[in-house]
CSV table of C-alpha atoms and ligand atoms in Angstrom, one decimal:
chain,number,residue,atom,x,y,z
A,1,UNK,CA,0.0,0.0,0.0
A,2,UNK,CA,1.2,3.5,-0.7
A,3,UNK,CA,1.1,5.9,2.2
A,4,UNK,CA,-2.7,6.5,2.1
A,5,UNK,CA,-4.2,3.5,0.3
A,6,UNK,CA,-4.3,1.2,-2.7
A,7,UNK,CA,-4.6,2.0,-6.4
A,8,UNK,CA,-8.0,0.7,-7.4
A,9,UNK,CA,-9.8,0.3,-10.7
A,10,UNK,CA,-13.6,-0.3,-11.0
A,11,UNK,CA,-14.6,-1.8,-14.4
A,12,UNK,CA,-18.3,-1.4,-15.2
A,13,UNK,CA,-18.4,1.6,-12.8
A,14,UNK,CA,-21.5,3.1,-14.5
A,15,UNK,CA,-23.5,-0.2,-14.2
A,16,UNK,CA,-26.0,-1.3,-11.5
A,17,UNK,CA,-23.3,-3.4,-9.7
A,18,UNK,CA,-20.5,-0.8,-10.3
A,19,UNK,CA,-22.6,2.0,-8.7
A,20,UNK,CA,-23.1,-0.1,-5.6
A,21,UNK,CA,-19.4,-1.0,-5.6
A,22,UNK,CA,-18.5,2.7,-5.4
A,23,UNK,CA,-21.1,3.3,-2.7
A,24,UNK,CA,-19.8,0.4,-0.7
A,25,UNK,CA,-16.1,1.5,-1.1
A,26,UNK,CA,-17.2,4.9,0.1
A,27,UNK,CA,-19.2,3.6,3.1
A,28,UNK,CA,-16.5,1.2,4.2
A,29,UNK,CA,-13.9,4.0,3.9
A,30,UNK,CA,-11.8,1.5,1.9
A,31,UNK,CA,-8.2,2.8,1.7
A,32,UNK,CA,-7.8,4.2,-1.8
A,33,UNK,CA,-4.9,6.4,-3.0
A,34,UNK,CA,-5.9,6.4,-6.6
A,35,UNK,CA,-9.2,5.5,-8.3
A,36,UNK,CA,-9.8,4.7,-11.9
A,37,UNK,CA,-13.4,4.3,-13.2
A,38,UNK,CA,-13.8,2.3,-16.4
A,39,UNK,CA,-16.7,1.5,-18.7
A,40,UNK,CA,-17.3,1.0,-22.4
A,41,UNK,CA,-16.9,3.7,-25.0
A,42,UNK,CA,-20.6,4.6,-24.4
A,43,UNK,CA,-20.1,6.2,-21.0
A,44,UNK,CA,-16.5,7.3,-21.5
A,45,UNK,CA,-16.2,11.0,-20.7
A,46,UNK,CA,-19.0,11.1,-18.2
A,47,UNK,CA,-18.4,12.1,-14.6
A,48,UNK,CA,-18.9,10.2,-11.4
A,49,UNK,CA,-18.5,11.7,-7.9
A,50,UNK,CA,-16.7,9.6,-5.3
A,51,UNK,CA,-16.2,11.0,-1.8
A,52,UNK,CA,-17.0,14.5,-3.0
A,53,UNK,CA,-14.4,14.3,-5.9
A,54,UNK,CA,-15.4,14.2,-9.6
A,55,UNK,CA,-13.8,11.4,-11.7
A,56,UNK,CA,-14.0,11.1,-15.4
A,57,UNK,CA,-15.0,7.7,-16.6
A,58,UNK,CA,-12.6,6.1,-19.2
A,59,UNK,CA,-13.1,3.4,-21.8
A,60,UNK,CA,-11.5,0.2,-20.5
A,61,UNK,CA,-8.4,-1.1,-22.4
A,62,UNK,CA,-5.3,-3.1,-21.4
A,63,UNK,CA,-3.3,0.0,-20.7
A,64,UNK,CA,-5.9,1.1,-18.2
A,65,UNK,CA,-4.4,-1.3,-15.7
A,66,UNK,CA,-0.9,0.0,-15.6
A,67,UNK,CA,0.0,0.6,-11.9
A,68,UNK,CA,-3.3,-0.7,-10.6
A,69,UNK,CA,-3.2,-2.9,-7.5
A,70,UNK,CA,-6.8,-4.0,-7.1
A,71,UNK,CA,-9.2,-4.3,-10.1
A,72,UNK,CA,-13.0,-4.9,-9.4
A,73,UNK,CA,-14.6,-6.2,-12.5
A,74,UNK,CA,-18.4,-6.1,-13.2
A,75,UNK,CA,-18.8,-5.4,-16.9
A,76,UNK,CA,-19.9,-8.8,-18.2
A,77,UNK,CA,-18.1,-12.1,-18.9
A,78,UNK,CA,-16.6,-11.2,-22.2
A,79,UNK,CA,-14.9,-8.0,-20.8
A,80,UNK,CA,-13.5,-10.1,-18.0
A,81,UNK,CA,-12.2,-12.7,-20.4
A,82,UNK,CA,-10.4,-10.1,-22.4
A,83,UNK,CA,-9.2,-7.7,-19.8
A,84,UNK,CA,-8.7,-9.6,-16.5
A,85,UNK,CA,-5.5,-11.3,-17.8
A,86,UNK,CA,-4.3,-7.9,-19.0
A,87,UNK,CA,-4.8,-6.5,-15.5
A,88,UNK,CA,-3.0,-9.5,-13.9
A,89,UNK,CA,-0.1,-9.2,-16.4
A,90,UNK,CA,0.4,-5.6,-15.1
A,91,UNK,CA,0.5,-6.7,-11.5
A,92,UNK,CA,-3.1,-6.2,-10.4
A,93,UNK,CA,-5.2,-8.6,-8.3
A,94,UNK,CA,-8.6,-9.0,-10.1
A,95,UNK,CA,-11.8,-9.6,-8.1
A,96,UNK,CA,-14.2,-10.7,-10.9
A,97,UNK,CA,-18.0,-10.5,-10.5
A,98,UNK,CA,-18.8,-12.4,-13.7
A,99,UNK,CA,-19.1,-16.1,-14.4
A,100,UNK,CA,-16.0,-16.0,-16.7
A,101,UNK,CA,-13.6,-17.7,-14.2
A,102,UNK,CA,-15.7,-19.1,-11.4
A,103,UNK,CA,-15.3,-22.7,-12.3
A,104,UNK,CA,-11.7,-22.4,-13.3
A,105,UNK,CA,-9.8,-24.8,-10.9
A,106,UNK,CA,-7.0,-22.2,-10.7
A,107,UNK,CA,-9.3,-19.5,-9.5
A,108,UNK,CA,-10.6,-19.3,-5.9
A,109,UNK,CA,-14.4,-18.7,-5.7
A,110,UNK,CA,-14.9,-16.9,-2.4
A,111,UNK,CA,-17.6,-16.0,0.1
A,112,UNK,CA,-15.4,-14.7,3.0
A,113,UNK,CA,-17.7,-16.1,5.7
A,114,UNK,CA,-17.4,-19.6,4.1
A,115,UNK,CA,-13.9,-20.0,2.6
A,116,UNK,CA,-11.8,-16.9,3.1
A,117,UNK,CA,-8.7,-19.1,3.4
A,118,UNK,CA,-9.0,-20.0,-0.3
A,119,UNK,CA,-7.8,-16.4,-1.1
A,120,UNK,CA,-4.2,-17.6,-0.2
A,121,UNK,CA,-4.2,-19.9,-3.2
A,122,UNK,CA,-5.0,-17.1,-5.8
A,123,UNK,CA,-3.0,-16.7,-9.0
A,124,UNK,CA,-4.1,-13.1,-9.7
A,125,UNK,CA,-7.8,-13.6,-10.3
A,126,UNK,CA,-10.4,-14.2,-7.5
A,127,UNK,CA,-14.0,-14.9,-8.5
A,128,UNK,CA,-17.1,-13.5,-6.8
A,129,UNK,CA,-19.9,-16.1,-7.0
A,130,UNK,CA,-23.3,-15.6,-8.5
A,131,UNK,CA,-25.6,-13.5,-6.3
A,132,UNK,CA,-28.1,-16.3,-5.7
A,133,UNK,CA,-25.3,-18.7,-4.7
A,134,UNK,CA,-23.7,-16.3,-2.2
A,135,UNK,CA,-26.7,-15.7,0.0
A,136,UNK,CA,-27.6,-19.4,0.0
A,137,UNK,CA,-24.1,-20.7,1.0
A,138,UNK,CA,-23.6,-18.0,3.6
A,139,UNK,CA,-26.7,-19.4,5.4
A,140,UNK,CA,-26.0,-23.1,4.8
A,141,UNK,CA,-22.3,-23.3,5.8
A,142,UNK,CA,-23.0,-23.0,9.6
A,143,UNK,CA,-25.6,-25.8,9.2
A,144,UNK,CA,-23.1,-28.0,7.3
A,145,UNK,CA,-20.5,-27.4,9.9
A,146,UNK,CA,-22.8,-28.4,12.8
A,147,UNK,CA,-24.9,-31.1,11.3
A,148,UNK,CA,-23.5,-32.0,7.8
A,149,UNK,CA,-25.4,-31.5,4.6
A,150,UNK,CA,-26.4,-34.0,2.0
A,151,UNK,CA,-29.0,-32.3,-0.2
A,152,UNK,CA,-30.2,-28.8,-1.3
A,153,UNK,CA,-33.2,-28.1,-3.4
A,154,UNK,CA,-33.7,-24.3,-4.1
A,155,UNK,CA,-36.3,-22.2,-5.9
A,156,UNK,CA,-35.4,-18.6,-6.4
A,157,UNK,CA,-37.5,-15.4,-6.6
A,158,UNK,CA,-35.0,-13.0,-8.2
A,159,UNK,CA,-35.1,-9.3,-8.6
A,160,UNK,CA,-34.6,-7.5,-12.0
A,161,UNK,CA,-31.6,-5.5,-10.8
A,162,UNK,CA,-29.6,-8.8,-11.1
A,163,UNK,CA,-30.0,-8.3,-14.9
A,164,UNK,CA,-28.5,-4.8,-15.0
A,165,UNK,CA,-29.8,-1.3,-15.3
A,166,UNK,CA,-31.6,-2.1,-18.6
A,167,UNK,CA,-33.8,-4.6,-16.8
A,168,UNK,CA,-34.6,-2.1,-14.0
A,169,UNK,CA,-35.7,0.4,-16.7
A,170,UNK,CA,-37.8,-2.3,-18.4
A,171,UNK,CA,-39.7,-3.2,-15.3
A,172,UNK,CA,-40.4,0.5,-14.5
A,173,UNK,CA,-41.4,1.3,-18.0
A,174,UNK,CA,-43.7,-1.7,-18.4
A,175,UNK,CA,-45.4,-1.1,-15.1
A,176,UNK,CA,-46.1,2.5,-16.0
A,177,UNK,CA,-47.3,1.5,-19.5
A,178,UNK,CA,-49.7,-1.2,-18.1
A,179,UNK,CA,-51.1,1.1,-15.4
A,180,UNK,CA,-51.6,3.8,-18.1
A,181,UNK,CA,-53.2,1.4,-20.5
A,182,UNK,CA,-50.3,1.9,-23.1
A,183,UNK,CA,-48.8,-0.6,-25.5
A,184,UNK,CA,-45.3,-1.9,-24.9
A,185,UNK,CA,-42.8,-4.3,-26.5
A,186,UNK,CA,-40.6,-6.3,-24.0
A,187,UNK,CA,-37.0,-6.0,-25.1
A,188,UNK,CA,-34.7,-7.1,-22.2
A,189,UNK,CA,-35.8,-10.1,-20.2
A,190,UNK,CA,-35.4,-13.0,-19.8
A,191,UNK,CA,-32.0,-12.7,-21.5
A,192,UNK,CA,-30.8,-9.3,-22.9
A,193,UNK,CA,-29.8,-9.8,-26.6
A,194,UNK,CA,-31.7,-13.1,-27.0
A,195,UNK,CA,-34.4,-13.7,-29.5
A,196,UNK,CA,-37.5,-13.8,-27.3
A,197,UNK,CA,-38.5,-11.3,-24.7
A,198,UNK,CA,-41.4,-11.5,-22.2
A,199,UNK,CA,-43.4,-9.1,-20.0
A,200,UNK,CA,-41.9,-8.9,-16.5
A,201,UNK,CA,-44.3,-6.4,-14.9
A,202,UNK,CA,-47.1,-8.3,-13.1
A,203,UNK,CA,-45.5,-11.6,-14.2
A,204,UNK,CA,-43.0,-14.3,-13.2
A,205,UNK,CA,-40.5,-15.7,-15.8
A,206,UNK,CA,-39.0,-19.1,-15.1
A,207,UNK,CA,-35.9,-18.5,-17.1
A,208,UNK,CA,-32.7,-16.7,-15.9
A,209,UNK,CA,-29.8,-16.7,-18.4
A,210,UNK,CA,-29.7,-19.2,-21.3
A,211,UNK,CA,-30.9,-22.7,-21.4
A,212,UNK,CA,-28.3,-25.5,-21.4
A,213,UNK,CA,-28.5,-28.8,-23.1
A,214,UNK,CA,-29.6,-30.6,-19.9
A,215,UNK,CA,-32.8,-28.5,-19.6
A,216,UNK,CA,-31.5,-26.3,-16.8
A,217,UNK,CA,-30.7,-22.6,-17.3
A,218,UNK,CA,-27.2,-21.3,-16.9
A,219,UNK,CA,-28.2,-19.4,-13.7
A,220,UNK,CA,-29.4,-22.8,-12.3
A,221,UNK,CA,-26.2,-24.5,-13.3
A,222,UNK,CA,-24.2,-21.6,-11.7
A,223,UNK,CA,-26.0,-22.2,-8.4
A,224,UNK,CA,-25.4,-26.0,-8.6
A,225,UNK,CA,-21.8,-25.9,-9.6
A,226,UNK,CA,-20.7,-22.9,-7.5
A,227,UNK,CA,-22.3,-24.3,-4.3
A,228,UNK,CA,-20.4,-27.5,-4.6
A,229,UNK,CA,-17.1,-25.6,-5.3
A,230,UNK,CA,-17.5,-23.1,-2.5
A,231,UNK,CA,-18.5,-25.7,0.1
A,232,UNK,CA,-15.9,-28.0,-1.2
A,233,UNK,CA,-18.5,-30.8,-1.5
A,234,UNK,CA,-18.5,-32.3,-5.0
A,235,UNK,CA,-20.8,-35.0,-3.7
A,236,UNK,CA,-23.5,-32.6,-2.5
A,237,UNK,CA,-26.9,-33.1,-4.2
A,238,UNK,CA,-28.1,-29.7,-5.5
A,239,UNK,CA,-31.0,-28.8,-7.7
A,240,UNK,CA,-32.2,-25.3,-8.6
A,241,UNK,CA,-35.1,-23.5,-10.3
A,242,UNK,CA,-34.5,-19.8,-10.9
A,243,UNK,CA,-37.4,-17.4,-11.5
A,244,UNK,CA,-37.4,-13.7,-12.3
A,245,UNK,CA,-40.0,-11.6,-10.5
A,246,UNK,CA,-41.1,-8.0,-10.8
A,247,UNK,CA,-39.1,-6.9,-7.8
A,248,UNK,CA,-36.4,-4.2,-8.3
A,249,UNK,CA,-33.9,-5.4,-5.7
A,250,UNK,CA,-33.6,-8.3,-3.3
A,251,UNK,CA,-33.4,-12.0,-4.2
A,252,UNK,CA,-35.5,-14.5,-2.2
A,253,UNK,CA,-35.0,-18.2,-2.0
A,254,UNK,CA,-37.1,-21.1,-0.8
A,255,UNK,CA,-34.5,-23.7,0.2
A,256,UNK,CA,-35.1,-27.4,1.2
A,257,UNK,CA,-32.1,-29.1,2.8
A,258,UNK,CA,-31.3,-32.5,4.2
A,259,UNK,CA,-28.7,-32.5,7.0
A,260,UNK,CA,-26.1,-35.2,7.4
A,261,UNK,CA,-27.6,-36.4,10.7
A,262,UNK,CA,-31.2,-36.5,12.1
A,263,UNK,CA,-30.2,-34.8,15.3
A,264,UNK,CA,-31.0,-31.2,14.4
A,265,UNK,CA,-34.2,-29.3,15.4
A,266,UNK,CA,-35.6,-26.1,13.8
A,267,UNK,CA,-34.5,-24.2,17.0
A,268,UNK,CA,-30.9,-25.6,16.5
A,269,UNK,CA,-30.9,-24.1,13.0
A,270,UNK,CA,-32.4,-20.8,14.3
A,271,UNK,CA,-29.6,-20.6,16.9
A,272,UNK,CA,-27.0,-21.3,14.2
A,273,UNK,CA,-28.4,-18.5,12.0
A,274,UNK,CA,-28.4,-16.1,15.0
A,275,UNK,CA,-24.7,-16.8,15.6
A,276,UNK,CA,-23.6,-16.9,11.9
A,277,UNK,CA,-21.4,-14.1,10.6
A,278,UNK,CA,-23.2,-11.9,8.1
A,279,UNK,CA,-26.5,-13.6,8.7
A,280,UNK,CA,-29.6,-12.1,10.5
A,281,UNK,CA,-32.4,-14.4,11.8
A,282,UNK,CA,-35.9,-12.9,11.2
A,283,UNK,CA,-38.1,-15.8,12.2
A,284,UNK,CA,-41.1,-15.4,14.4
A,285,UNK,CA,-44.5,-16.6,13.0
A,286,UNK,CA,-46.3,-15.3,16.1
A,287,UNK,CA,-45.4,-11.8,15.1
A,288,UNK,CA,-45.4,-12.4,11.3
A,289,UNK,CA,-41.7,-11.8,11.2
A,290,UNK,CA,-39.9,-13.1,8.2
A,291,UNK,CA,-37.4,-11.6,5.6
A,292,UNK,CA,-38.7,-9.8,2.6
A,293,UNK,CA,-36.8,-8.1,-0.3
A,294,UNK,CA,-38.3,-4.6,0.5
A,295,UNK,CA,-36.8,-4.8,4.0
A,296,UNK,CA,-33.3,-6.0,3.0
A,297,UNK,CA,-32.5,-3.4,0.3
A,298,UNK,CA,-29.4,-1.4,1.3
A,299,UNK,CA,-28.3,-3.9,3.9
A,300,UNK,CA,-25.2,-6.1,3.7
A,301,UNK,CA,-26.5,-9.1,5.6
A,302,UNK,CA,-28.3,-12.3,4.5
A,303,UNK,CA,-31.7,-12.6,6.2
A,304,UNK,CA,-33.1,-16.0,7.1
A,305,UNK,CA,-36.6,-17.0,8.3
A,306,UNK,CA,-39.5,-19.5,8.0
A,307,UNK,CA,-37.2,-22.3,9.4
A,308,UNK,CA,-39.3,-25.5,9.7
A,309,UNK,CA,-38.6,-29.2,10.0
A,310,UNK,CA,-40.0,-31.2,7.1
A,311,UNK,CA,-43.1,-33.1,8.1
A,312,UNK,CA,-42.0,-36.4,6.6
A,313,UNK,CA,-38.2,-36.4,6.3
A,314,UNK,CA,-36.5,-36.5,9.7
A,315,UNK,CA,-33.3,-34.7,8.4
A,316,UNK,CA,-35.2,-32.3,6.1
A,317,UNK,CA,-35.7,-28.6,6.7
A,318,UNK,CA,-37.2,-25.6,4.9
A,319,UNK,CA,-35.7,-22.1,5.0
A,320,UNK,CA,-36.5,-18.7,3.4
A,321,UNK,CA,-33.3,-16.7,2.5
A,322,UNK,CA,-33.4,-13.1,1.3
A,323,UNK,CA,-30.6,-10.6,0.6
A,324,UNK,CA,-29.8,-7.5,-1.4
A,325,UNK,CA,-28.5,-9.0,-4.6
A,326,UNK,CA,-26.4,-6.0,-5.5
A,327,UNK,CA,-24.7,-5.9,-2.1
A,328,UNK,CA,-23.9,-9.3,-0.5
A,329,UNK,CA,-24.7,-10.8,-4.0
A,330,UNK,CA,-22.2,-8.6,-5.7
A,331,UNK,CA,-20.6,-5.3,-4.5
A,332,UNK,CA,-20.3,-6.0,-0.8
A,333,UNK,CA,-19.0,-9.5,-1.3
A,334,UNK,CA,-16.3,-8.1,-3.7
A,335,UNK,CA,-15.3,-5.3,-1.3
A,336,UNK,CA,-15.3,-7.8,1.6
A,337,UNK,CA,-12.9,-10.0,-0.5
A,338,UNK,CA,-10.6,-6.9,-1.0
A,339,UNK,CA,-10.7,-6.2,2.7
A,340,UNK,CA,-9.8,-9.9,3.4
A,341,UNK,CA,-6.9,-9.6,1.0
A,342,UNK,CA,-5.6,-6.6,3.0
A,343,UNK,CA,-6.2,-8.4,6.3
A,344,UNK,CA,-4.3,-11.5,5.1
A,345,UNK,CA,-1.5,-9.3,3.7
A,346,UNK,CA,-2.1,-10.7,0.2
A,347,UNK,CA,-2.0,-7.4,-1.5
B,401,NAP,P1,-25.3,-3.1,-16.2
B,401,NAP,O1,-26.1,-2.2,-15.3
B,401,NAP,O2,-25.8,-3.4,-17.6
B,401,NAP,O3,-23.8,-2.4,-16.4
B,401,NAP,C1,-22.8,-2.9,-17.3
B,401,NAP,C2,-21.5,-2.2,-17.0
B,401,NAP,O4,-20.5,-2.8,-17.8
B,401,NAP,C3,-21.6,-0.7,-17.4
B,401,NAP,O5,-20.7,0.0,-16.6
B,401,NAP,C4,-21.1,-0.7,-18.8
B,401,NAP,O6,-20.5,0.5,-19.3
B,401,NAP,C5,-20.0,-1.8,-18.7
B,401,NAP,N1,-19.6,-2.3,-20.0
B,401,NAP,C6,-20.4,-2.9,-20.9
B,401,NAP,N2,-19.6,-3.3,-21.9
B,401,NAP,C7,-18.3,-3.0,-21.7
B,401,NAP,C8,-17.1,-3.1,-22.4
B,401,NAP,N3,-17.1,-3.6,-23.6
B,401,NAP,N4,-16.0,-2.6,-21.8
B,401,NAP,C9,-16.0,-2.0,-20.6
B,401,NAP,N5,-17.1,-1.9,-19.9
B,401,NAP,C10,-18.3,-2.4,-20.4
B,401,NAP,O7,-24.9,-4.5,-15.6
B,401,NAP,P2,-24.6,-4.8,-14.0
B,401,NAP,O8,-25.9,-5.3,-13.4
B,401,NAP,O9,-23.9,-3.7,-13.4
B,401,NAP,O10,-23.7,-6.1,-14.2
B,401,NAP,C11,-22.5,-6.1,-14.8
B,401,NAP,C12,-21.9,-7.5,-14.8
B,401,NAP,O11,-21.6,-7.9,-13.4
B,401,NAP,C13,-22.8,-8.5,-15.3
B,401,NAP,O12,-22.7,-8.6,-16.7
B,401,NAP,C14,-22.4,-9.8,-14.6
B,401,NAP,O13,-21.4,-10.4,-15.3
B,401,NAP,C15,-21.9,-9.2,-13.3
B,401,NAP,N6,-22.9,-9.4,-12.2
B,401,NAP,C16,-22.6,-10.3,-11.3
B,401,NAP,C17,-23.5,-10.5,-10.3
B,401,NAP,C18,-23.2,-11.5,-9.2
B,401,NAP,O14,-24.0,-12.3,-8.9
B,401,NAP,N7,-22.0,-11.5,-8.6
B,401,NAP,C19,-24.7,-9.9,-10.2
B,401,NAP,C20,-25.0,-9.0,-11.3
B,401,NAP,C21,-24.1,-8.8,-12.3
B,401,NAP,P3,-21.4,1.5,-20.2
B,401,NAP,O15,-22.0,2.5,-19.2
B,401,NAP,O16,-20.4,2.2,-21.0
B,401,NAP,O17,-22.4,0.8,-20.9
B,402,3JM,C1,-25.3,-12.0,-13.6
B,402,3JM,O1,-21.5,-11.9,-19.7
B,402,3JM,C2,-22.6,-11.3,-19.5
B,402,3JM,O2,-23.2,-10.8,-20.5
B,402,3JM,C3,-23.1,-11.2,-18.1
B,402,3JM,C4,-24.2,-12.2,-17.8
B,402,3JM,C5,-24.5,-12.1,-16.3
B,402,3JM,C6,-23.8,-12.9,-15.3
B,402,3JM,C7,-22.6,-13.7,-15.7
B,402,3JM,O3,-22.8,-14.8,-16.2
B,402,3JM,O4,-21.5,-13.2,-15.4
B,402,3JM,C8,-25.6,-11.3,-15.9
B,402,3JM,C9,-25.9,-11.2,-14.6
B,402,3JM,C10,-24.2,-12.8,-14.0
B,402,3JM,C11,-23.6,-13.6,-12.9
B,402,3JM,O5,-23.2,-13.0,-11.9
B,402,3JM,O6,-23.4,-14.8,-13.1
């Protein structure tokens, strides 16, 4: 570190994740001596204010990374594929928010509450998991540690902000059009740039990211493969169904798990959630207390409630897990990784 901080670049600084990244860096008072804000040609030349100082956004290119120590990437997989190696070549540590390197065996895939130690094995690139994976494993890891884990079946209720600022605009515009009785043509969801687009306002779309040959979507396969990698359990049975909802921010998940032993009770799991780092228990049916996306926006924690024992399966439990997808799901987890790198003296 130079005298007053690190030389940091944010790639995708004008996007939904990049904006939260800057807000989080500011809130955490992350030690920065020099800040470079990068985007595509489209936003180059625009100005972003960080800690009261105006920065001009530049178009990202290999030379942008000269002298950078920490590069936070959230500009899509193809940008990471092209530019992350260029940043590493120039001596930067890359924290990548895209799916480009997550399953690469040479790249640690890190949720600090779960596997911070894996940072020590990095070779320049560290991958930030998918938003839906992060909030789920943060809640499941303490249960795995205490009682073992053999099976996970998850259905998600995901917010549009996970698909970028174009999807947020699409939801707002469609909602307004429908309420005003106006015509509209869907153009962003389920997959921006794909052939078919569907209405998201007042709807639910059971497709997030592209379909794979096995009938699962890529988002579902991310959850399945990333969960096994982060928890270091290739044998764990995981199934996922990912659904997009007309919610702006905050992903919800209905999760069924089977623990390794039949010794656990619902109150054991509640106690574990109460003690888990980065997790807040909100679980009191008598007072209708449970997590909801509208209440988690702007908060870094993962919120868990509705914890029940399955009525037929003695080692089966149901949980409801909610978090701000742009914070713990993306920006906060990335900044947390950067803070861990400093703490472990890896940067
Ligand atoms: P977004 O709102 O659409 O923003 C995209 C950002 O990438 C903008 O800053 C854009 O710059 C920039 N960009 C696009 N093409 C570029 C290029 N060729 N070179 C440099 N910059 C480029 O999307 P978002 O929601 O912020 O998400 C961005 C990426 O983060 C996603 O594609 C995804 O890979 C990742 N992500 C990860 C998670 C997670 O779960 N960890 C969650 C959401 C997103 P302009 O302003 O110039 O267009
Ligand atoms: C979340 O490469 C792209 O166009 C981005 C697709 C994308 C991803 C991804 O695969 O990196 C959009 C939204 C994610 C993610 O975090 O997996």
